[in-house]
Amino acid sequence: MATIAPATLPSEIASAIVNPVAYGQWDDLKTKFRWARDNMPVGLVQAEGYMPFWAITRHEDIMTVSKDNARFLNAPKSVVLGPVAVQMLTHMITGGSPHLVRSLVTMDAPEHMDYRKLTQSWFMPKNLGGIEARIREIARASIDAMVATGGACDFVHQVSALYPLHVVMQILGVPHEDEPLMLKLTQEMFGGEDPDLNRARSVDLTPEQVMQFVVDAVRDFEGYFMKLAADRRASPRDDVASVIANATIDGEPISDRNAAGYYIIVAAAGHDTTSASTAGAMWALANDPEQFARIKADRSLLPGLIEEAIRWTTPVQHFMRTAAEDCEIGGQAIAKDDWLMLCYVSGNHDERVFDDPDRFDAARGPNRHVAFGAGVHQCLGLHLARMEMRILFEELLDRVESVELAGTPQRASSTFVGGPKTLPIRFVAS
Ligand code: HEM
């Protein structure tokens, strides 16, 4: 394939891609991504305060990079976008690593697979079948609480922010009374940029301040999980905490830092993401009473609703990779050590793959979205996420006759994990 001349994205597109606020008001961002897909699908982002990187915006190229795990690595540079100031602070704090937390997403082969295998079977459908009844109890309690509001609530605060948290905490073995702390720490870790979610509830934060909040949240997380690990080593139970605490690789126990990173990735990746897609599904249903009625009457449409909600919401909005060697993507030359952004929001709205991509269509098929990534790092919790959403909506559709929006939902201002942060609804209980 002929190599296109080096392509630098126009500055207004580059600055939107790195701006958390742009993800909060994402219609405009989606228009910019569309321009990039059509005109510069592998485009260099040169934005003030950020190390340059390539934005990969087409579905096909995102898949190619995601699946080529030998050529596109997770470890050398940060897997999440951050300003240079934050990257320098991270290096300082960690003594030279680009990653504040060491976890599956910051490892490459062969170490990555050794660690992934430790818990993989826990997250497979066969094992998850065994906890379906417990998840249903949690879902039922969430819908009970929603119905008890009498017909109006903020779905995010009332249901979707809490339900996946309860589930993942059950799986991890975190006691019920500690769940609010886990929720707070996750939001602080992922939502450092959003004034409604960061520790200081402040809008004008310097990168150093944002970083400090994230560091504090990680430290609190680590402190908490070290204690949990010590407890599970002393008295193992049937939970993921015990699997991680007692794990060995090549006969050696895993280090405290690696164990803490494992807990953090499962705890953190396991709920804000599913909260976002659950809220996204509700947003779409509240927007379209006919679709709600159709799915209520025919539950075989539920898997389609869930997959479309995950695509339409795209809770994880990007991950970064580092090129291991000189290569080419979409006709664009990439040099060894270049940093690449997998723009999942853009890939999930690529007209080359999805007809009328902004439209929410529960009957869309096939729905080959990239919201769970691809390749060896593909989301470990994807079966759990789908199952949680299915169970919640089964319960909800049994108990709710109709639903509508009672205000304008707001999306979180974050370049990384996003989705609705408010979703005011009115509903009629059955
Ligand atoms: C990785 C999305 C739910 C645990 C990922 C990745 C994405 C993602 C995009 C990176 C994939 C890649 O690099 O190719 C989502 C979405 C979710 C969700 C959209 C909900 C709708 C969950 C749940 C859990 C979980 C419920 C677990 C309890 C993980 C872990 C990884 C991961 C541990 C790292 C896997 C690795 O690097 O090997 N997820 N996730 N996720 N996810 Fe999820």
GROMACS .gro file of C-alpha atoms and ligand atoms in nm:
model
  473
    1MET     CA    1   0.000   0.000   0.000
    2ALA     CA    2   0.131   0.351  -0.087
    3THR     CA    3   0.247   0.555   0.212
    4ILE     CA    4   0.053   0.879   0.261
    5ALA     CA    5   0.257   1.188   0.359
    6PRO     CA    6   0.298   1.235   0.737
    7ALA     CA    7  -0.039   1.353   0.856
    8THR     CA    8  -0.083   1.602   1.140
    9LEU     CA    9  -0.440   1.653   1.256
   10PRO     CA   10  -0.575   2.012   1.251
   11SER     CA   11  -0.517   2.178   1.586
   12GLU     CA   12  -0.888   2.208   1.676
   13ILE     CA   13  -0.926   1.832   1.634
   14ALA     CA   14  -0.605   1.755   1.822
   15SER     CA   15  -0.704   1.979   2.114
   16ALA     CA   16  -1.050   1.818   2.134
   17ILE     CA   17  -0.905   1.466   2.143
   18VAL     CA   18  -0.699   1.550   2.455
   19ASN     CA   19  -0.966   1.766   2.622
   20PRO     CA   20  -1.177   1.589   2.890
   21VAL     CA   21  -1.455   1.846   2.848
   22ALA     CA   22  -1.493   1.750   2.480
   23TYR     CA   23  -1.590   1.397   2.590
   24GLY     CA   24  -1.858   1.544   2.817
   25GLN     CA   25  -2.019   1.720   2.517
   26TRP     CA   26  -1.934   1.458   2.267
   27ASP     CA   27  -2.153   1.537   1.963
   28ASP     CA   28  -1.896   1.788   1.849
   29LEU     CA   29  -1.613   1.548   1.928
   30LYS     CA   30  -1.782   1.276   1.722
   31THR     CA   31  -1.801   1.516   1.424
   32LYS     CA   32  -1.428   1.579   1.461
   33PHE     CA   33  -1.356   1.206   1.478
   34ARG     CA   34  -1.558   1.162   1.161
   35TRP     CA   35  -1.343   1.417   0.984
   36ALA     CA   36  -1.033   1.233   1.102
   37ARG     CA   37  -1.167   0.894   0.984
   38ASP     CA   38  -1.247   1.036   0.639
   39ASN     CA   39  -0.938   1.247   0.590
   40MET     CA   40  -0.657   1.138   0.821
   41PRO     CA   41  -0.743   0.804   0.983
   42VAL     CA   42  -0.397   0.775   1.137
   43GLY     CA   43  -0.333   1.136   1.233
   44LEU     CA   44  -0.062   1.288   1.448
   45VAL     CA   45  -0.194   1.476   1.752
   46GLN     CA   46   0.029   1.765   1.852
   47ALA     CA   47  -0.142   1.932   2.145
   48GLU     CA   48   0.008   2.172   2.391
   49GLY     CA   49   0.126   1.999   2.705
   50TYR     CA   50   0.105   1.648   2.555
   51MET     CA   51   0.361   1.420   2.402
   52PRO     CA   52   0.275   1.376   2.031
   53PHE     CA   53   0.081   1.060   1.947
   54TRP     CA   54  -0.105   0.901   1.657
   55ALA     CA   55  -0.484   0.897   1.682
   56ILE     CA   56  -0.612   0.573   1.525
   57THR     CA   57  -0.972   0.650   1.437
   58ARG     CA   58  -1.094   0.382   1.192
   59HIS     CA   59  -1.245   0.058   1.321
   60GLU     CA   60  -1.025  -0.155   1.095
   61ASP     CA   61  -0.699   0.007   1.210
   62ILE     CA   62  -0.800  -0.011   1.578
   63MET     CA   63  -0.856  -0.385   1.535
   64THR     CA   64  -0.524  -0.432   1.354
   65VAL     CA   65  -0.325  -0.252   1.625
   66SER     CA   66  -0.517  -0.421   1.910
   67LYS     CA   67  -0.452  -0.768   1.773
   68ASP     CA   68  -0.085  -0.717   1.690
   69ASN     CA   69   0.040  -0.752   2.046
   70ALA     CA   70   0.400  -0.818   1.941
   71ARG     CA   71   0.430  -0.492   1.752
   72PHE     CA   72   0.210  -0.268   1.970
   73LEU     CA   73   0.297  -0.289   2.337
   74ASN     CA   74   0.129  -0.187   2.662
   75ALA     CA   75   0.433  -0.158   2.890
   76PRO     CA   76   0.682   0.093   2.750
   77LYS     CA   77   0.470   0.410   2.773
   78SER     CA   78   0.153   0.495   2.962
   79VAL     CA   79  -0.158   0.306   2.846
   80VAL     CA   80  -0.375   0.605   2.934
   81LEU     CA   81  -0.338   0.955   2.792
   82GLY     CA   82  -0.203   1.218   3.028
   83PRO     CA   83  -0.024   1.551   2.999
   84VAL     CA   84   0.357   1.555   3.002
   85ALA     CA   85   0.350   1.714   3.348
   86VAL     CA   86   0.153   1.417   3.480
   87GLN     CA   87   0.382   1.170   3.306
   88MET     CA   88   0.686   1.330   3.463
   89LEU     CA   89   0.524   1.316   3.804
   90THR     CA   90   0.439   0.949   3.752
   91HIS     CA   91   0.802   0.874   3.665
   92MET     CA   92   0.912   1.058   3.977
   93ILE     CA   93   0.665   0.886   4.206
   94THR     CA   94   0.727   0.535   4.071
   95GLY     CA   95   1.102   0.573   4.032
   96GLY     CA   96   1.098   0.549   3.652
   97SER     CA   97   0.784   0.358   3.551
   98PRO     CA   98   0.520   0.524   3.329
   99HIS     CA   99   0.248   0.335   3.521
  100LEU     CA  100   0.117   0.439   3.858
  101VAL     CA  101  -0.050   0.102   3.902
  102ARG     CA  102   0.112  -0.217   3.777
  103SER     CA  103  -0.161  -0.441   3.641
  104LEU     CA  104  -0.267  -0.659   3.347
  105VAL     CA  105  -0.313  -0.356   3.121
  106THR     CA  106   0.045  -0.241   3.177
  107MET     CA  107   0.208  -0.579   3.106
  108ASP     CA  108   0.320  -0.748   2.785
  109ALA     CA  109   0.403  -1.108   2.694
  110PRO     CA  110   0.508  -1.337   2.849
  111GLU     CA  111   0.432  -1.187   3.192
  112HIS     CA  112   0.088  -1.063   3.089
  113MET     CA  113  -0.049  -1.408   3.011
  114ASP     CA  114   0.096  -1.557   3.334
  115TYR     CA  115  -0.097  -1.296   3.533
  116ARG     CA  116  -0.411  -1.307   3.322
  117LYS     CA  117  -0.436  -1.686   3.361
  118LEU     CA  118  -0.452  -1.649   3.740
  119THR     CA  119  -0.811  -1.524   3.731
  120GLN     CA  120  -0.929  -1.588   3.375
  121SER     CA  121  -1.142  -1.891   3.461
  122TRP     CA  122  -1.325  -1.687   3.728
  123PHE     CA  123  -1.456  -1.458   3.458
  124MET     CA  124  -1.567  -1.729   3.213
  125PRO     CA  125  -1.939  -1.795   3.157
  126LYS     CA  126  -1.913  -2.141   3.317
  127ASN     CA  127  -1.804  -1.998   3.652
  128LEU     CA  128  -2.026  -1.692   3.626
  129GLY     CA  129  -2.331  -1.922   3.592
  130GLY     CA  130  -2.265  -2.022   3.951
  131ILE     CA  131  -2.305  -1.667   4.079
  132GLU     CA  132  -2.602  -1.567   3.861
  133ALA     CA  133  -2.850  -1.612   4.148
  134ARG     CA  134  -2.645  -1.384   4.375
  135ILE     CA  135  -2.620  -1.121   4.104
  136ARG     CA  136  -2.996  -1.141   4.051
  137GLU     CA  137  -3.054  -1.071   4.420
  138ILE     CA  138  -2.841  -0.758   4.393
  139ALA     CA  139  -3.023  -0.653   4.076
  140ARG     CA  140  -3.362  -0.708   4.239
  141ALA     CA  141  -3.264  -0.499   4.540
  142SER     CA  142  -3.147  -0.219   4.308
  143ILE     CA  143  -3.479  -0.219   4.121
  144ASP     CA  144  -3.672  -0.238   4.451
  145ALA     CA  145  -3.491   0.078   4.563
  146MET     CA  146  -3.563   0.247   4.230
  147VAL     CA  147  -3.934   0.159   4.244
  148ALA     CA  148  -3.946   0.284   4.605
  149THR     CA  149  -3.856   0.635   4.482
  150GLY     CA  150  -4.217   0.649   4.357
  151GLY     CA  151  -4.152   0.714   3.988
  152ALA     CA  152  -3.871   0.968   3.953
  153CYS     CA  153  -3.498   0.938   4.015
  154ASP     CA  154  -3.156   0.997   3.878
  155PHE     CA  155  -3.086   0.653   3.733
  156VAL     CA  156  -2.709   0.695   3.765
  157HIS     CA  157  -2.713   0.784   4.134
  158GLN     CA  158  -2.999   0.550   4.222
  159VAL     CA  159  -2.910   0.239   4.021
  160SER     CA  160  -2.631   0.226   3.766
  161ALA     CA  161  -2.345   0.367   3.975
  162LEU     CA  162  -2.411   0.122   4.257
  163TYR     CA  163  -2.526  -0.207   4.108
  164PRO     CA  164  -2.204  -0.310   3.923
  165LEU     CA  165  -2.007  -0.199   4.226
  166HIS     CA  166  -2.201  -0.438   4.452
  167VAL     CA  167  -2.143  -0.718   4.202
  168VAL     CA  168  -1.769  -0.674   4.155
  169MET     CA  169  -1.719  -0.627   4.530
  170GLN     CA  170  -1.901  -0.958   4.593
  171ILE     CA  171  -1.670  -1.124   4.345
  172LEU     CA  172  -1.363  -0.966   4.501
  173GLY     CA  173  -1.480  -1.043   4.854
  174VAL     CA  174  -1.492  -0.680   4.974
  175PRO     CA  175  -1.737  -0.639   5.264
  176HIS     CA  176  -2.059  -0.450   5.191
  177GLU     CA  177  -1.977  -0.167   5.433
  178ASP     CA  178  -1.658  -0.081   5.239
  179GLU     CA  179  -1.834  -0.042   4.902
  180PRO     CA  180  -1.892   0.336   4.929
  181LEU     CA  181  -1.518   0.380   4.985
  182MET     CA  182  -1.443   0.169   4.676
  183LEU     CA  183  -1.686   0.376   4.470
  184LYS     CA  184  -1.531   0.700   4.588
  185LEU     CA  185  -1.176   0.584   4.519
  186THR     CA  186  -1.259   0.455   4.170
  187GLN     CA  187  -1.432   0.776   4.074
  188GLU     CA  188  -1.138   0.975   4.204
  189MET     CA  189  -0.893   0.757   4.017
  190PHE     CA  190  -1.076   0.774   3.683
  191GLY     CA  191  -1.257   1.105   3.719
  192GLY     CA  192  -0.965   1.321   3.839
  193GLU     CA  193  -1.039   1.560   3.552
  194ASP     CA  194  -1.413   1.599   3.625
  195PRO     CA  195  -1.503   1.864   3.887
  196ASP     CA  196  -1.805   1.657   4.000
  197LEU     CA  197  -1.592   1.350   4.064
  198ASN     CA  198  -1.247   1.460   4.181
  199ARG     CA  199  -1.145   1.493   4.546
  200ALA     CA  200  -1.154   1.872   4.564
  201ARG     CA  201  -1.477   1.910   4.361
  202SER     CA  202  -1.285   2.182   4.179
  203VAL     CA  203  -1.285   2.298   3.816
  204ASP     CA  204  -0.953   2.479   3.782
  205LEU     CA  205  -0.703   2.212   3.868
  206THR     CA  206  -0.346   2.206   3.746
  207PRO     CA  207  -0.222   1.873   3.603
  208GLU     CA  208  -0.016   1.837   3.921
  209GLN     CA  209  -0.328   1.869   4.135
  210VAL     CA  210  -0.523   1.622   3.921
  211MET     CA  211  -0.230   1.383   3.952
  212GLN     CA  212  -0.211   1.428   4.327
  213PHE     CA  213  -0.577   1.324   4.361
  214VAL     CA  214  -0.518   1.018   4.151
  215VAL     CA  215  -0.203   0.928   4.346
  216ASP     CA  216  -0.390   0.968   4.676
  217ALA     CA  217  -0.672   0.745   4.550
  218VAL     CA  218  -0.425   0.478   4.434
  219ARG     CA  219  -0.242   0.490   4.765
  220ASP     CA  220  -0.567   0.446   4.957
  221PHE     CA  221  -0.664   0.158   4.727
  222GLU     CA  222  -0.328  -0.012   4.777
  223GLY     CA  223  -0.346   0.028   5.153
  224TYR     CA  224  -0.693  -0.124   5.158
  225PHE     CA  225  -0.609  -0.421   4.936
  226MET     CA  226  -0.284  -0.505   5.114
  227LYS     CA  227  -0.490  -0.565   5.428
  228LEU     CA  228  -0.744  -0.771   5.236
  229ALA     CA  229  -0.461  -0.983   5.086
  230ALA     CA  230  -0.308  -1.046   5.429
  231ASP     CA  231  -0.648  -1.160   5.556
  232ARG     CA  232  -0.702  -1.397   5.260
  233ARG     CA  233  -0.354  -1.546   5.298
  234ALA     CA  234  -0.430  -1.622   5.660
  235SER     CA  235  -0.780  -1.757   5.586
  236PRO     CA  236  -0.855  -1.818   5.216
  237ARG     CA  237  -1.217  -1.809   5.098
  238ASP     CA  238  -1.397  -1.879   4.774
  239ASP     CA  239  -1.341  -1.536   4.619
  240VAL     CA  240  -1.111  -1.363   4.371
  241ALA     CA  241  -0.932  -1.186   4.656
  242SER     CA  242  -0.812  -1.527   4.781
  243VAL     CA  243  -0.707  -1.635   4.430
  244ILE     CA  244  -0.494  -1.321   4.391
  245ALA     CA  245  -0.355  -1.322   4.745
  246ASN     CA  246  -0.239  -1.684   4.719
  247ALA     CA  247  -0.132  -1.678   4.354
  248THR     CA  248   0.208  -1.808   4.251
  249ILE     CA  249   0.389  -1.779   3.920
  250ASP     CA  250   0.668  -2.032   3.855
  251GLY     CA  251   0.631  -2.139   4.217
  252GLU     CA  252   0.691  -1.787   4.356
  253PRO     CA  253   0.420  -1.581   4.528
  254ILE     CA  254   0.335  -1.261   4.337
  255SER     CA  255   0.464  -0.938   4.490
  256ASP     CA  256   0.245  -0.714   4.708
  257ARG     CA  257   0.257  -0.439   4.445
  258ASN     CA  258   0.145  -0.678   4.170
  259ALA     CA  259  -0.130  -0.822   4.392
  260ALA     CA  260  -0.253  -0.471   4.478
  261GLY     CA  261  -0.246  -0.376   4.108
  262TYR     CA  262  -0.454  -0.684   4.030
  263TYR     CA  263  -0.721  -0.594   4.285
  264ILE     CA  264  -0.726  -0.236   4.163
  265ILE     CA  265  -0.770  -0.329   3.797
  266VAL     CA  266  -1.054  -0.572   3.877
  267ALA     CA  267  -1.221  -0.336   4.127
  268ALA     CA  268  -1.182  -0.027   3.913
  269ALA     CA  269  -1.230  -0.172   3.562
  270GLY     CA  270  -1.518  -0.381   3.686
  271HIS     CA  271  -1.772  -0.120   3.780
  272ASP     CA  272  -1.749   0.234   3.640
  273THR     CA  273  -1.742   0.080   3.293
  274THR     CA  274  -2.051  -0.137   3.342
  275SER     CA  275  -2.222   0.152   3.524
  276ALA     CA  276  -2.172   0.364   3.215
  277SER     CA  277  -2.311   0.110   2.968
  278THR     CA  278  -2.605   0.032   3.200
  279ALA     CA  279  -2.688   0.403   3.217
  280GLY     CA  280  -2.638   0.425   2.840
  281ALA     CA  281  -2.896   0.150   2.785
  282MET     CA  282  -3.144   0.329   3.010
  283TRP     CA  283  -3.082   0.662   2.837
  284ALA     CA  284  -3.158   0.502   2.501
  285LEU     CA  285  -3.475   0.334   2.631
  286ALA     CA  286  -3.598   0.655   2.797
  287ASN     CA  287  -3.541   0.832   2.465
  288ASP     CA  288  -3.743   0.581   2.269
  289PRO     CA  289  -4.061   0.450   2.441
  290GLU     CA  290  -4.142   0.229   2.142
  291GLN     CA  291  -3.809   0.048   2.169
  292PHE     CA  292  -3.872   0.004   2.543
  293ALA     CA  293  -4.215  -0.148   2.477
  294ARG     CA  294  -4.078  -0.377   2.206
  295ILE     CA  295  -3.803  -0.516   2.430
  296LYS     CA  296  -4.037  -0.546   2.727
  297ALA     CA  297  -4.265  -0.761   2.512
  298ASP     CA  298  -3.988  -0.966   2.351
  299ARG     CA  299  -3.694  -1.047   2.578
  300SER     CA  300  -3.504  -1.215   2.296
  301LEU     CA  301  -3.412  -0.856   2.197
  302LEU     CA  302  -3.226  -0.803   2.526
  303PRO     CA  303  -2.878  -0.923   2.415
  304GLY     CA  304  -2.903  -0.682   2.120
  305LEU     CA  305  -2.996  -0.396   2.354
  306ILE     CA  306  -2.696  -0.470   2.574
  307GLU     CA  307  -2.444  -0.493   2.290
  308GLU     CA  308  -2.577  -0.174   2.134
  309ALA     CA  309  -2.566   0.010   2.468
  310ILE     CA  310  -2.201  -0.090   2.507
  311ARG     CA  311  -2.121   0.035   2.154
  312TRP     CA  312  -2.330   0.353   2.181
  313THR     CA  313  -2.187   0.448   2.522
  314THR     CA  314  -1.827   0.328   2.468
  315PRO     CA  315  -1.742   0.347   2.841
  316VAL     CA  316  -1.367   0.307   2.783
  317GLN     CA  317  -1.292   0.584   2.539
  318HIS     CA  318  -0.932   0.504   2.458
  319PHE     CA  319  -0.625   0.300   2.540
  320MET     CA  320  -0.270   0.379   2.430
  321ARG     CA  321  -0.004   0.154   2.275
  322THR     CA  322   0.368   0.197   2.199
  323ALA     CA  323   0.519   0.077   1.869
  324ALA     CA  324   0.790  -0.185   1.924
  325GLU     CA  325   0.940  -0.130   1.577
  326ASP     CA  326   0.910   0.082   1.265
  327CYS     CA  327   0.591  -0.019   1.083
  328GLU     CA  328   0.289   0.105   0.892
  329ILE     CA  329  -0.075   0.144   0.987
  330GLY     CA  330  -0.345   0.247   0.742
  331GLY     CA  331  -0.070   0.351   0.501
  332GLN     CA  332   0.096   0.577   0.757
  333ALA     CA  333   0.457   0.515   0.861
  334ILE     CA  334   0.494   0.471   1.237
  335ALA     CA  335   0.837   0.478   1.402
  336LYS     CA  336   0.961   0.256   1.686
  337ASP     CA  337   0.861   0.408   2.024
  338ASP     CA  338   0.577   0.616   1.873
  339TRP     CA  339   0.273   0.645   2.096
  340LEU     CA  340  -0.068   0.550   1.955
  341MET     CA  341  -0.420   0.615   2.078
  342LEU     CA  342  -0.690   0.358   2.004
  343CYS     CA  343  -0.990   0.591   1.970
  344TYR     CA  344  -1.270   0.348   2.060
  345VAL     CA  345  -1.537   0.622   2.045
  346SER     CA  346  -1.443   0.683   1.685
  347GLY     CA  347  -1.413   0.314   1.595
  348ASN     CA  348  -1.759   0.251   1.736
  349HIS     CA  349  -1.902   0.529   1.517
  350ASP     CA  350  -1.722   0.430   1.197
  351GLU     CA  351  -1.974   0.445   0.909
  352ARG     CA  352  -1.764   0.186   0.726
  353VAL     CA  353  -1.885  -0.070   0.981
  354PHE     CA  354  -2.200   0.074   1.142
  355ASP     CA  355  -2.496   0.213   0.942
  356ASP     CA  356  -2.616   0.542   1.088
  357PRO     CA  357  -2.379   0.502   1.385
  358ASP     CA  358  -2.534   0.771   1.607
  359ARG     CA  359  -2.866   0.588   1.605
  360PHE     CA  360  -2.930   0.349   1.891
  361ASP     CA  361  -3.062   0.030   1.736
  362ALA     CA  362  -3.108  -0.268   1.965
  363ALA     CA  363  -3.166  -0.483   1.655
  364ARG     CA  364  -2.831  -0.387   1.501
  365GLY     CA  365  -2.655  -0.695   1.371
  366PRO     CA  366  -2.382  -0.786   1.345
  367ASN     CA  367  -2.259  -0.543   1.609
  368ARG     CA  368  -1.881  -0.573   1.585
  369HIS     CA  369  -1.802  -0.290   1.824
  370VAL     CA  370  -1.456  -0.231   1.971
  371ALA     CA  371  -1.574  -0.124   2.318
  372PHE     CA  372  -1.409  -0.428   2.481
  373GLY     CA  373  -1.089  -0.392   2.277
  374ALA     CA  374  -0.938  -0.692   2.097
  375GLY     CA  375  -0.630  -0.914   2.106
  376VAL     CA  376  -0.469  -1.051   2.422
  377HIS     CA  377  -0.581  -0.758   2.639
  378GLN     CA  378  -0.946  -0.786   2.536
  379CYS     CA  379  -1.162  -0.710   2.839
  380LEU     CA  380  -1.134  -0.987   3.097
  381GLY     CA  381  -1.477  -0.895   3.236
  382LEU     CA  382  -1.682  -0.883   2.916
  383HIS     CA  383  -1.896  -1.187   2.999
  384LEU     CA  384  -1.958  -1.052   3.348
  385ALA     CA  385  -2.048  -0.706   3.214
  386ARG     CA  386  -2.300  -0.852   2.966
  387MET     CA  387  -2.448  -1.085   3.226
  388GLU     CA  388  -2.488  -0.807   3.485
  389MET     CA  389  -2.663  -0.585   3.234
  390ARG     CA  390  -2.890  -0.867   3.114
  391ILE     CA  391  -2.998  -0.955   3.468
  392LEU     CA  392  -3.060  -0.592   3.567
  393PHE     CA  393  -3.275  -0.524   3.261
  394GLU     CA  394  -3.466  -0.852   3.302
  395GLU     CA  395  -3.559  -0.736   3.651
  396LEU     CA  396  -3.627  -0.380   3.540
  397LEU     CA  397  -3.848  -0.477   3.246
  398ASP     CA  398  -4.054  -0.698   3.479
  399ARG     CA  399  -4.114  -0.411   3.719
  400VAL     CA  400  -4.138  -0.098   3.502
  401GLU     CA  401  -4.421  -0.023   3.258
  402SER     CA  402  -4.273   0.281   3.086
  403VAL     CA  403  -3.991   0.530   3.125
  404GLU     CA  404  -3.903   0.876   2.996
  405LEU     CA  405  -3.631   1.137   3.039
  406ALA     CA  406  -3.703   1.399   3.304
  407GLY     CA  407  -3.415   1.630   3.214
  408THR     CA  408  -3.102   1.640   3.006
  409PRO     CA  409  -2.847   1.371   3.096
  410GLN     CA  410  -2.487   1.480   3.131
  411ARG     CA  411  -2.176   1.288   3.030
  412ALA     CA  412  -1.863   1.284   3.246
  413SER     CA  413  -1.569   1.503   3.145
  414SER     CA  414  -1.300   1.242   3.107
  415THR     CA  415  -1.083   1.128   2.818
  416PHE     CA  416  -1.059   0.774   2.959
  417VAL     CA  417  -1.364   0.614   3.126
  418GLY     CA  418  -1.674   0.813   3.037
  419GLY     CA  419  -2.051   0.787   3.000
  420PRO     CA  420  -2.353   0.943   3.168
  421LYS     CA  421  -2.290   1.098   3.510
  422THR     CA  422  -2.652   1.209   3.551
  423LEU     CA  423  -2.967   1.055   3.400
  424PRO     CA  424  -3.291   1.205   3.535
  425ILE     CA  425  -3.588   0.978   3.454
  426ARG     CA  426  -3.960   0.942   3.527
  427PHE     CA  427  -4.110   0.596   3.517
  428VAL     CA  428  -4.433   0.409   3.581
  429ALA     CA  429  -4.391   0.094   3.789
  430SER     CA  430  -4.592  -0.215   3.687
  431HEM     C1  431  -0.968  -0.450   2.983
  431HEM     C2  432  -1.373  -0.227   2.840
  431HEM     C3  433  -1.617  -0.429   3.210
  431HEM     C4  434  -1.201  -0.608   3.379
  431HEM     C5  435  -1.058  -0.374   2.912
  431HEM     C6  436  -1.026  -0.303   2.790
  431HEM     C7  437  -1.140  -0.239   2.751
  431HEM     C8  438  -1.243  -0.271   2.847
  431HEM     C9  439  -1.156  -0.150   2.629
  431HEM    C10  440  -0.890  -0.299   2.718
  431HEM    C11  441  -0.895  -0.392   2.601
  431HEM    C12  442  -0.772  -0.385   2.513
  431HEM     O1  443  -0.669  -0.329   2.552
  431HEM     O2  444  -0.779  -0.441   2.400
  431HEM    C13  445  -1.474  -0.262   2.929
  431HEM    C14  446  -1.613  -0.223   2.915
  431HEM    C15  447  -1.682  -0.280   3.018
  431HEM    C16  448  -1.586  -0.354   3.097
  431HEM    C17  449  -1.667  -0.135   2.802
  431HEM    C18  450  -1.829  -0.273   3.051
  431HEM    C19  451  -1.925  -0.252   2.965
  431HEM    C20  452  -1.527  -0.498   3.287
  431HEM    C21  453  -1.558  -0.579   3.402
  431HEM    C22  454  -1.439  -0.626   3.451
  431HEM    C23  455  -1.334  -0.580   3.364
  431HEM    C24  456  -1.699  -0.602   3.458
  431HEM    C25  457  -1.408  -0.718   3.567
  431HEM    C26  458  -1.461  -0.741   3.672
  431HEM    C27  459  -1.103  -0.579   3.286
  431HEM    C28  460  -0.963  -0.619   3.301
  431HEM    C29  461  -0.897  -0.573   3.187
  431HEM    C30  462  -0.997  -0.507   3.105
  431HEM    C31  463  -0.904  -0.694   3.419
  431HEM    C32  464  -0.749  -0.589   3.153
  431HEM    C33  465  -0.732  -0.711   3.063
  431HEM    C34  466  -0.590  -0.732   3.014
  431HEM     O3  467  -0.514  -0.635   2.999
  431HEM     O4  468  -0.556  -0.848   2.990
  431HEM     N1  469  -1.190  -0.355   2.943
  431HEM     N2  470  -1.462  -0.340   3.040
  431HEM     N3  471  -1.390  -0.502   3.265
  431HEM     N4  472  -1.119  -0.515   3.167
  431HEM    FE1  473  -1.292  -0.437   3.099
   0.00000   0.00000   0.00000
